[in-house]
Amino acid sequence: MELNQQTLLDMLYYMKLTREIETRIERKLYRQGKIVGGVYVGRGQEAIAVGSAIQLEKDDCICPSHRDMGAFLIRGITPREVFAQYMGRKTGVTKGKEANMHMGDMRRGIVAFVSMLADTVPVAAGIAMTFKMRKQANVVLCYFGDGATSRGDWHEGLNLASVQKAPVVYICNNNCYAYSTPLEKQMAVKDVAVRGAAYGMPGVTVDGNDVAEVFRATREAISMARRGGGPTLIECKTFRMTGHSAHDDVKYVEKELFEEWEKKDPILRLETSLLESKTVSQEAVKKLAARITREIDEALAIAENDPFPDPAETLDGVYADQSAEAPLAFANTFFSQVR
Amino acid sequence: MELNQQTLLDMLYYMKLTREIETRIERKLYRQGKIVGGVYVGRGQEAIAVGSAIQLEKDDCICPSHRDMGAFLIRGITPREVFAQYMGRKTGVTKGKEANMHMGDMRRGIVAFVSMLADTVPVAAGIAMTFKMRKQANVVLCYFGDGATSRGDWHEGLNLASVQKAPVVYICNNNCYAYSTPLEKQMAVKDVAVRGAAYGMPGVTVDGNDVAEVFRATREAISMARRGGGPTLIECKTFRMTGHSAHDDVKYVEKELFEEWEKKDPILRLETSLLESKTVSQEAVKKLAARITREIDEALAIAENDPFPDPAETLDGVYADQSAEAPLAFANTFFSQVR
Amino acid sequence: MAAVTYLEAIRQGIWEEMERDPTVFVLGEDVGRYGGAFKVTEGMIERFGEDRVVDTPISESAIVGAAIGAALMGMRPIAEMQFADFISCAFDQITNFAAKCRYRWNAGVPLVIRGPSGGGVHGGPYHSQNPEMYYVHTPGLKVVAPSTVYDAKGLIKAAIRDEDPVVYFEHKFLYRRLKETLPEGDWTVPIGKADVKRAGSDISVITYGAMVHLALEAAAALANEGIDLEVVDLRTLVPLDKERILDSVKKTSKAILLHEDVRTGGMAGELAALIVEEAFEYLDGPIMRITAPDTPVPYSPPLEEFFLPKTSDIIRVARRLAAY
Amino acid sequence: MAAVTYLEAIRQGIWEEMERDPTVFVLGEDVGRYGGAFKVTEGMIERFGEDRVVDTPISESAIVGAAIGAALMGMRPIAEMQFADFISCAFDQITNFAAKCRYRWNAGVPLVIRGPSGGGVHGGPYHSQNPEMYYVHTPGLKVVAPSTVYDAKGLIKAAIRDEDPVVYFEHKFLYRRLKETLPEGDWTVPIGKADVKRAGSDISVITYGAMVHLALEAAAALANEGIDLEVVDLRTLVPLDKERILDSVKKTSKAILLHEDVRTGGMAGELAALIVEEAFEYLDGPIMRITAPDTPVPYSPPLEEFFLPKTSDIIRVARRLAAY
Ligand SMILES: Cc1ncc(C[n+]2csc(CCOP(=O)(O)OP(=O)(O)O)c2C)c(N)n1
Ligand SMILES: Cc1ncc(C[n+]2csc(CCOP(=O)(O)OP(=O)(O)O)c2C)c(N)n1
Ligand SMILES: [Mg+2]
Ligand SMILES: [Mg+2]
């Protein structure tokens, strides 16, 4: 995919859509008590999921983590599904069985996150190994935070992917914290990217708040993976512009840090550069914002009236023969273009 | 500790003692059906455990793996205990409860191996963190093979030790195989040592068949650890001069490889250099061999007549209040010089 | 003395033991300055310093592994799992290393692994689990699950003093919902002792954790109908207080086994086997299990509500059993 | 047709499924050229190539994780654990990822995890375990443990064809000790069906795995004394064939629950609960458990011998129960 005007505009749309959906969830619905359970958002990190997932093709897969809303949206999860998911409705992606970011749908090439951080890392390797076995030129994008890299499964997964030359791109959002724990208490290295060398795979560090940089690094990694060159580890430096979750007062982060990073806001940055280069007009930006507000308002209006699941559904779907509907394996057979 | 004549002689003794004990176990006792269960030996790798463990002091600890007999011997496990252990006798280090290399005794600073490879890696970090908390200038040596570095616990342990600047030295015997699996199917790097950089710790590669090189690398790492400089990863290149275990016919390794490595035999090498430098005489070498044979014969004669545990002991010692004797925590309090 | 919550009681217990014994220390994710995700360790780092309140990377297996190493050295580490669900990541270290050290080579590992378990807070499949049986089924471990403020404090202190590895499941639903004024001074609740939380003559309800309160509610409701429930709170799952359980069933002749954990392979099975093996002659009716169904813990309120055992379930089953 | 061993039957089953279905593949440590530590996969790499017989690093968690990824893509991976003991290292992936995919987001994960379990070969604490209950207690998994050559083949084939994750425990003691001539053609043994290995009228011995053979030995011995044992081989632990179990107990009115696994939280508890709940009125005596004691598996022969349930234990308990 080219990094042309249209792509930049698409990315702006998805980044802004992400921001607005998450703001609505975190600052409205959560406070109104309409969200079931916890809320984690990716404010300030939107360029990472969007700059990478935008490049995927039909049968590619993603394994998103808990701050990658943009990747879901790009793969075709609708705002209405997202809101319904967060409010525990039957029309949510997981029909009320699962929480917030744990949305998955193999028809759209999305693996549902498991809370145990980094558990998807070897799973992504297995999906990629399957592409290789089937001689499909597809790739998997697997996302995680800096904190997740401390887990054993992260290591096992990267190592296996690398030995197998599996077509997967590992994308780390390094947002300087794992919950309240700063980087220096998690690892004795400054860049997560150096860990790539431990697996004989390229490790690159990019400015995660610059969507074009994320795009270019991912493009290179994807192209290498599709060519059979194996996995890449991409570290995107960014900052978590909120608490860990909606209930975290985040006292452990200095105000100055937020102020500093506010200036590097990835959306502002892309918008400014598009305006300065006259790629878009002020008018168009306003229209985009209005379009997003409208989409979200409409989606939310529907989702708020969506039904909760029926209590008896609790017992459904533990095993195949109990499933209300046909199982959704065979990911890519059913896949249809989502954008 | 200085790498002087006496040290070299001591190392020669322990390496030869290791070789002879393991030969006796693998090629005599096992074939005679006297060994209970499986047999793994470290033939050709003796320089690694010996060149490192020889430098330990009173309250230091080791976490040996399954090819580090020399480390046990240096820490004071006697040949009789070893034979009794392998024959499942009550007088074995674990009183018949455990198998072969799974010998442990905190009074002698030895943590018993757990079969799940790399499980001792974070445990070693915890011991080392304790030294640090107590401001004891002690160290832990933690041993493992190349294959074990693929496990998640290996990663978590090295990372934690490194973040904590814990005084531990991680020693990898890279013997080119994990069971039948050659290095290139385990990892996409040539040197395990490069993995040190992923944890911000020094990673050094040495000739594992040169006991002096092992000694010097370990000495530096130990001294850094004692000074509070944190852990080091030492990779000792070597070759497994047997099958994976006594029952493995090792057809997957080319004969030429064995022949090539035979010439690099660490014992032969040390002995030759000591003879050439006239540090020892032919006579002394012969005497040493005779001494070792005698020690082993005597130990074995006793061990073969040692009793098996009483069946009812099966039920003892699952919990403290069921233990036949006082628990052996407080490792170092009871420690007494072993050499 | 002011009343304290269940959560504060756990903090107090740990705090007192840290004051009393310099070998006690805490490690886990965000346990330091942040005071832990649920604030159980709040204030500890200020009082005891970084050496004794150790923030770790997200490495449950290494957290437990390091705790084992420290325990082998005579320390008494307390490892926090941010949610009990994540104990799965340390399963191997707990079941193969910690649990077996003493048996294999007579090495004591006096450590505590603790964390918030249980549902009722819309946590979904990974923030609501009751993982106790994986550890109950592993010889060498002790397993504790307090239901009251008093027991929470007394048992955490006993767990810390125990010579063996103890897995301590606190129930997050109870954290701030229970309050009690506790006695002053240094006291513990012995590990291995069940507690009759309500004496009764008709049916024994044998349970633990948050379910104890449902059993008590059901007992109160049924008292009007002349059905007199005895509520036995196990408190400790391993070692099991067989005597107390059997005494109760021998007295009432009927038993309901109640837990929040899923059914198959759950604690109720173990209890049923114990009772039919050792008190068969006393039984005047089938032993009834009330448990969560065999599914993951669902997220949406109507589903989670359906999933969790309810007071009405106990009342219904008790009526049936009383009429048997 | 020549007789084959239990081990060969497993190999045949995998082999046939690999021939039949191109989505079936094998992964694990040393499964390729070496043919696996016990040689179950011997010859497969030569027949099916490196893509379908994948040697992995020593990474049980990643082996299962990768199998999950492949299964999500519609493949049917068979992951080998070199010893079933090492499944502990993949516990989190199995119980939190594989087991819950379908329930959480309707994603099928048709994979098989298999490995040699059980004692009797002096393997010590880490080469002798019976880890089935950790998986029996996890909704979303199926658990299988064949006792005969026929069942071993039929069940591995059924497991591979199953739409859900199946944990398949083969018993290493039986690997080369059992031999049977198997029928030709394509047949399976259905998952979820118990099998009465010996019909009898006095006492039901409900068991699985290697213990089935001890039960049959005991039955043969007791026949002379006029005690007629019925031996019910569960074959599948999840889903449990409740009907067959209850039918047997309703017929005999007495039950012995037998397993090699340790006692507390073991399968016998689940069975006892089922029986007293659903067949209480039929019981003519206490339900007796015969299991290994609650210890790790010891190494030295006299200890391991003491640890393992023995035919003489069954005979003794059966006599007592018959006289009840
Ligand atoms: C295995 C595991 N342990 C602990 C947690 C609790 N937890 C959820 S998110 C989080 C911090 C994650 O940090 P990072 O990976 O950097 O991602 P970020 O939230 O910063 O994007 C923690 C500790 C978890 N989900 N899984
Ligand atoms: C977690 C785990 N998986 C598998 C095994 C079985 N196993 C025992 S030794 C071994 C090979 C070990 O290779 P390496 O670490 O290189 O040590 P080496 O035997 O070569 O010294 C394997 C796979 C094990 N012990 N633990
Ligand atoms: Mg982070
Ligand atoms: Mg090796």
PDB file of N, CA and C in Angstrom, chain D residues 123-179:
ATOM      1  N   GLY D 123      10.029 -43.083  36.906  1.00  0.00           N
ATOM      2  CA  GLY D 123      10.344 -41.787  36.318  1.00  0.00           C
ATOM      3  C   GLY D 123      10.514 -40.684  37.352  1.00  0.00           C
ATOM      4  N   GLY D 124      10.079 -40.922  38.567  1.00  0.00           N
ATOM      5  CA  GLY D 124      10.185 -39.889  39.590  1.00  0.00           C
ATOM      6  C   GLY D 124       9.126 -38.809  39.410  1.00  0.00           C
ATOM      7  N   PRO D 125       9.241 -37.758  40.245  1.00  0.00           N
ATOM      8  CA  PRO D 125       8.171 -36.746  40.328  1.00  0.00           C
ATOM      9  C   PRO D 125       7.836 -36.037  39.025  1.00  0.00           C
ATOM     10  N   TYR D 126       8.731 -36.024  38.051  1.00  0.00           N
ATOM     11  CA  TYR D 126       8.483 -35.226  36.852  1.00  0.00           C
ATOM     12  C   TYR D 126       8.378 -36.032  35.570  1.00  0.00           C
ATOM     13  N   HIS D 127       8.328 -37.340  35.694  1.00  0.00           N
ATOM     14  CA  HIS D 127       8.125 -38.153  34.505  1.00  0.00           C
ATOM     15  C   HIS D 127       7.087 -39.235  34.773  1.00  0.00           C
ATOM     16  N   SER D 128       6.155 -38.934  35.676  1.00  0.00           N
ATOM     17  CA  SER D 128       5.182 -39.941  36.105  1.00  0.00           C
ATOM     18  C   SER D 128       3.808 -39.379  36.403  1.00  0.00           C
ATOM     19  N   GLN D 129       3.622 -38.081  36.187  1.00  0.00           N
ATOM     20  CA  GLN D 129       2.398 -37.454  36.676  1.00  0.00           C
ATOM     21  C   GLN D 129       1.147 -37.854  35.888  1.00  0.00           C
ATOM     22  N   ASN D 130       0.037 -37.684  36.566  1.00  0.00           N
ATOM     23  CA  ASN D 130      -1.281 -37.869  35.962  1.00  0.00           C
ATOM     24  C   ASN D 130      -2.019 -36.533  36.065  1.00  0.00           C
ATOM     25  N   PRO D 131      -1.815 -35.658  35.094  1.00  0.00           N
ATOM     26  CA  PRO D 131      -2.315 -34.289  35.265  1.00  0.00           C
ATOM     27  C   PRO D 131      -3.752 -34.072  34.795  1.00  0.00           C
ATOM     28  N   GLU D 132      -4.525 -35.137  34.632  1.00  0.00           N
ATOM     29  CA  GLU D 132      -5.819 -34.974  33.974  1.00  0.00           C
ATOM     30  C   GLU D 132      -6.769 -34.012  34.675  1.00  0.00           C
ATOM     31  N   MET D 133      -6.751 -33.980  36.010  1.00  0.00           N
ATOM     32  CA  MET D 133      -7.790 -33.203  36.695  1.00  0.00           C
ATOM     33  C   MET D 133      -7.689 -31.706  36.452  1.00  0.00           C
ATOM     34  N   TYR D 134      -6.478 -31.225  36.201  1.00  0.00           N
ATOM     35  CA  TYR D 134      -6.347 -29.797  35.924  1.00  0.00           C
ATOM     36  C   TYR D 134      -7.161 -29.422  34.681  1.00  0.00           C
ATOM     37  N   TYR D 135      -7.327 -30.364  33.802  1.00  0.00           N
ATOM     38  CA  TYR D 135      -8.027 -30.111  32.555  1.00  0.00           C
ATOM     39  C   TYR D 135      -9.494 -30.532  32.643  1.00  0.00           C
ATOM     40  N   VAL D 136      -9.737 -31.578  33.422  1.00  0.00           N
ATOM     41  CA  VAL D 136     -11.130 -31.965  33.677  1.00  0.00           C
ATOM     42  C   VAL D 136     -11.873 -30.790  34.325  1.00  0.00           C
ATOM     43  N   HIS D 137     -11.169 -30.060  35.138  1.00  0.00           N
ATOM     44  CA  HIS D 137     -11.804 -28.963  35.893  1.00  0.00           C
ATOM     45  C   HIS D 137     -11.908 -27.672  35.067  1.00  0.00           C
ATOM     46  N   THR D 138     -11.554 -27.726  33.807  1.00  0.00           N
ATOM     47  CA  THR D 138     -11.578 -26.523  32.972  1.00  0.00           C
ATOM     48  C   THR D 138     -12.622 -26.653  31.872  1.00  0.00           C
ATOM     49  N   PRO D 139     -13.764 -25.991  32.043  1.00  0.00           N
ATOM     50  CA  PRO D 139     -14.802 -26.089  31.010  1.00  0.00           C
ATOM     51  C   PRO D 139     -14.261 -25.650  29.649  1.00  0.00           C
ATOM     52  N   GLY D 140     -14.655 -26.378  28.616  1.00  0.00           N
ATOM     53  CA  GLY D 140     -14.207 -26.051  27.266  1.00  0.00           C
ATOM     54  C   GLY D 140     -13.228 -27.072  26.730  1.00  0.00           C
ATOM     55  N   LEU D 141     -12.653 -27.861  27.615  1.00  0.00           N
ATOM     56  CA  LEU D 141     -11.728 -28.909  27.179  1.00  0.00           C
ATOM     57  C   LEU D 141     -12.435 -30.259  27.238  1.00  0.00           C
ATOM     58  N   LYS D 142     -12.014 -31.147  26.382  1.00  0.00           N
ATOM     59  CA  LYS D 142     -12.386 -32.547  26.534  1.00  0.00           C
ATOM     60  C   LYS D 142     -11.137 -33.305  26.987  1.00  0.00           C
ATOM     61  N   VAL D 143     -11.342 -34.351  27.751  1.00  0.00           N
ATOM     62  CA  VAL D 143     -10.195 -35.076  28.293  1.00  0.00           C
ATOM     63  C   VAL D 143     -10.403 -36.572  28.090  1.00  0.00           C
ATOM     64  N   VAL D 144      -9.388 -37.196  27.557  1.00  0.00           N
ATOM     65  CA  VAL D 144      -9.479 -38.589  27.139  1.00  0.00           C
ATOM     66  C   VAL D 144      -8.299 -39.362  27.726  1.00  0.00           C
ATOM     67  N   ALA D 145      -8.543 -40.611  28.131  1.00  0.00           N
ATOM     68  CA  ALA D 145      -7.463 -41.434  28.691  1.00  0.00           C
ATOM     69  C   ALA D 145      -7.720 -42.897  28.392  1.00  0.00           C
ATOM     70  N   PRO D 146      -7.235 -43.372  27.256  1.00  0.00           N
ATOM     71  CA  PRO D 146      -7.558 -44.741  26.834  1.00  0.00           C
ATOM     72  C   PRO D 146      -6.784 -45.795  27.627  1.00  0.00           C
ATOM     73  N   SER D 147      -7.411 -46.951  27.758  1.00  0.00           N
ATOM     74  CA  SER D 147      -6.770 -48.032  28.509  1.00  0.00           C
ATOM     75  C   SER D 147      -6.372 -49.204  27.628  1.00  0.00           C
ATOM     76  N   THR D 148      -6.876 -49.259  26.413  1.00  0.00           N
ATOM     77  CA  THR D 148      -6.575 -50.408  25.560  1.00  0.00           C
ATOM     78  C   THR D 148      -6.035 -49.961  24.205  1.00  0.00           C
ATOM     79  N   VAL D 149      -5.489 -50.891  23.494  1.00  0.00           N
ATOM     80  CA  VAL D 149      -4.947 -50.625  22.168  1.00  0.00           C
ATOM     81  C   VAL D 149      -6.066 -50.121  21.246  1.00  0.00           C
ATOM     82  N   TYR D 150      -7.188 -50.803  21.321  1.00  0.00           N
ATOM     83  CA  TYR D 150      -8.324 -50.428  20.492  1.00  0.00           C
ATOM     84  C   TYR D 150      -8.793 -49.008  20.792  1.00  0.00           C
ATOM     85  N   ASP D 151      -8.987 -48.742  22.077  1.00  0.00           N
ATOM     86  CA  ASP D 151      -9.461 -47.418  22.465  1.00  0.00           C
ATOM     87  C   ASP D 151      -8.425 -46.337  22.141  1.00  0.00           C
ATOM     88  N   ALA D 152      -7.163 -46.683  22.297  1.00  0.00           N
ATOM     89  CA  ALA D 152      -6.114 -45.700  22.030  1.00  0.00           C
ATOM     90  C   ALA D 152      -6.202 -45.218  20.587  1.00  0.00           C
ATOM     91  N   LYS D 153      -6.382 -46.156  19.682  1.00  0.00           N
ATOM     92  CA  LYS D 153      -6.478 -45.769  18.280  1.00  0.00           C
ATOM     93  C   LYS D 153      -7.798 -45.062  17.981  1.00  0.00           C
ATOM     94  N   GLY D 154      -8.868 -45.653  18.464  1.00  0.00           N
ATOM     95  CA  GLY D 154     -10.172 -45.077  18.157  1.00  0.00           C
ATOM     96  C   GLY D 154     -10.350 -43.689  18.753  1.00  0.00           C
ATOM     97  N   LEU D 155      -9.790 -43.496  19.912  1.00  0.00           N
ATOM     98  CA  LEU D 155      -9.966 -42.202  20.571  1.00  0.00           C
ATOM     99  C   LEU D 155      -9.041 -41.129  20.018  1.00  0.00           C
ATOM    100  N   ILE D 156      -7.848 -41.501  19.585  1.00  0.00           N
ATOM    101  CA  ILE D 156      -6.985 -40.451  19.026  1.00  0.00           C
ATOM    102  C   ILE D 156      -7.606 -39.958  17.709  1.00  0.00           C
ATOM    103  N   LYS D 157      -8.179 -40.878  16.979  1.00  0.00           N
ATOM    104  CA  LYS D 157      -8.832 -40.462  15.730  1.00  0.00           C
ATOM    105  C   LYS D 157     -10.045 -39.573  16.016  1.00  0.00           C
ATOM    106  N   ALA D 158     -10.822 -39.966  16.998  1.00  0.00           N
ATOM    107  CA  ALA D 158     -11.983 -39.143  17.361  1.00  0.00           C
ATOM    108  C   ALA D 158     -11.535 -37.788  17.892  1.00  0.00           C
ATOM    109  N   ALA D 159     -10.465 -37.780  18.647  1.00  0.00           N
ATOM    110  CA  ALA D 159      -9.963 -36.521  19.207  1.00  0.00           C
ATOM    111  C   ALA D 159      -9.539 -35.570  18.092  1.00  0.00           C
ATOM    112  N   ILE D 160      -8.871 -36.131  17.101  1.00  0.00           N
ATOM    113  CA  ILE D 160      -8.410 -35.290  15.987  1.00  0.00           C
ATOM    114  C   ILE D 160      -9.603 -34.720  15.210  1.00  0.00           C
ATOM    115  N   ARG D 161     -10.649 -35.499  15.107  1.00  0.00           N
ATOM    116  CA  ARG D 161     -11.822 -35.038  14.362  1.00  0.00           C
ATOM    117  C   ARG D 161     -12.724 -34.119  15.173  1.00  0.00           C
ATOM    118  N   ASP D 162     -12.508 -34.098  16.472  1.00  0.00           N
ATOM    119  CA  ASP D 162     -13.391 -33.306  17.332  1.00  0.00           C
ATOM    120  C   ASP D 162     -13.233 -31.816  17.046  1.00  0.00           C
ATOM    121  N   GLU D 163     -14.332 -31.074  17.175  1.00  0.00           N
ATOM    122  CA  GLU D 163     -14.293 -29.630  16.906  1.00  0.00           C
ATOM    123  C   GLU D 163     -13.734 -28.837  18.086  1.00  0.00           C
ATOM    124  N   ASP D 164     -13.504 -29.499  19.210  1.00  0.00           N
ATOM    125  CA  ASP D 164     -13.044 -28.800  20.415  1.00  0.00           C
ATOM    126  C   ASP D 164     -11.667 -29.283  20.847  1.00  0.00           C
ATOM    127  N   PRO D 165     -11.017 -28.510  21.677  1.00  0.00           N
ATOM    128  CA  PRO D 165      -9.681 -28.935  22.129  1.00  0.00           C
ATOM    129  C   PRO D 165      -9.772 -30.178  23.008  1.00  0.00           C
ATOM    130  N   VAL D 166      -8.978 -31.161  22.681  1.00  0.00           N
ATOM    131  CA  VAL D 166      -8.982 -32.420  23.425  1.00  0.00           C
ATOM    132  C   VAL D 166      -7.600 -32.641  24.030  1.00  0.00           C
ATOM    133  N   VAL D 167      -7.583 -32.927  25.305  1.00  0.00           N
ATOM    134  CA  VAL D 167      -6.335 -33.321  25.949  1.00  0.00           C
ATOM    135  C   VAL D 167      -6.361 -34.842  26.055  1.00  0.00           C
ATOM    136  N   TYR D 168      -5.355 -35.462  25.475  1.00  0.00           N
ATOM    137  CA  TYR D 168      -5.341 -36.923  25.322  1.00  0.00           C
ATOM    138  C   TYR D 168      -4.158 -37.469  26.115  1.00  0.00           C
ATOM    139  N   PHE D 169      -4.469 -38.154  27.203  1.00  0.00           N
ATOM    140  CA  PHE D 169      -3.394 -38.708  28.030  1.00  0.00           C
ATOM    141  C   PHE D 169      -3.195 -40.177  27.706  1.00  0.00           C
ATOM    142  N   GLU D 170      -2.049 -40.484  27.161  1.00  0.00           N
ATOM    143  CA  GLU D 170      -1.727 -41.882  26.930  1.00  0.00           C
ATOM    144  C   GLU D 170      -0.922 -42.360  28.142  1.00  0.00           C
ATOM    145  N   HIS D 171      -0.983 -43.639  28.436  1.00  0.00           N
ATOM    146  CA  HIS D 171      -0.278 -44.120  29.626  1.00  0.00           C
ATOM    147  C   HIS D 171       1.009 -44.822  29.204  1.00  0.00           C
ATOM    148  N   LYS D 172       2.135 -44.266  29.640  1.00  0.00           N
ATOM    149  CA  LYS D 172       3.415 -44.777  29.137  1.00  0.00           C
ATOM    150  C   LYS D 172       3.699 -46.205  29.586  1.00  0.00           C
ATOM    151  N   PHE D 173       3.099 -46.603  30.709  1.00  0.00           N
ATOM    152  CA  PHE D 173       3.304 -47.976  31.176  1.00  0.00           C
ATOM    153  C   PHE D 173       2.684 -48.979  30.196  1.00  0.00           C
ATOM    154  N   LEU D 174       1.656 -48.533  29.520  1.00  0.00           N
ATOM    155  CA  LEU D 174       0.965 -49.437  28.581  1.00  0.00           C
ATOM    156  C   LEU D 174       1.587 -49.439  27.185  1.00  0.00           C
ATOM    157  N   TYR D 175       2.414 -48.446  26.898  1.00  0.00           N
ATOM    158  CA  TYR D 175       2.929 -48.247  25.538  1.00  0.00           C
ATOM    159  C   TYR D 175       3.299 -49.534  24.807  1.00  0.00           C
ATOM    160  N   ARG D 176       4.157 -50.307  25.443  1.00  0.00           N
ATOM    161  CA  ARG D 176       4.649 -51.507  24.767  1.00  0.00           C
ATOM    162  C   ARG D 176       4.234 -52.787  25.475  1.00  0.00           C
ATOM    163  N   ARG D 177       3.426 -52.634  26.523  1.00  0.00           N
ATOM    164  CA  ARG D 177       3.019 -53.814  27.269  1.00  0.00           C
ATOM    165  C   ARG D 177       1.723 -54.413  26.729  1.00  0.00           C
ATOM    166  N   LEU D 178       0.950 -53.614  26.013  1.00  0.00           N
ATOM    167  CA  LEU D 178      -0.316 -54.123  25.469  1.00  0.00           C
ATOM    168  C   LEU D 178      -0.178 -54.372  23.982  1.00  0.00           C
ATOM    169  N   LYS D 179      -0.797 -55.409  23.510  1.00  0.00           N
ATOM    170  CA  LYS D 179      -0.809 -55.735  22.089  1.00  0.00           C
ATOM    171  C   LYS D 179      -2.167 -56.270  21.699  1.00  0.00           C
TER     172      LYS D 179
END
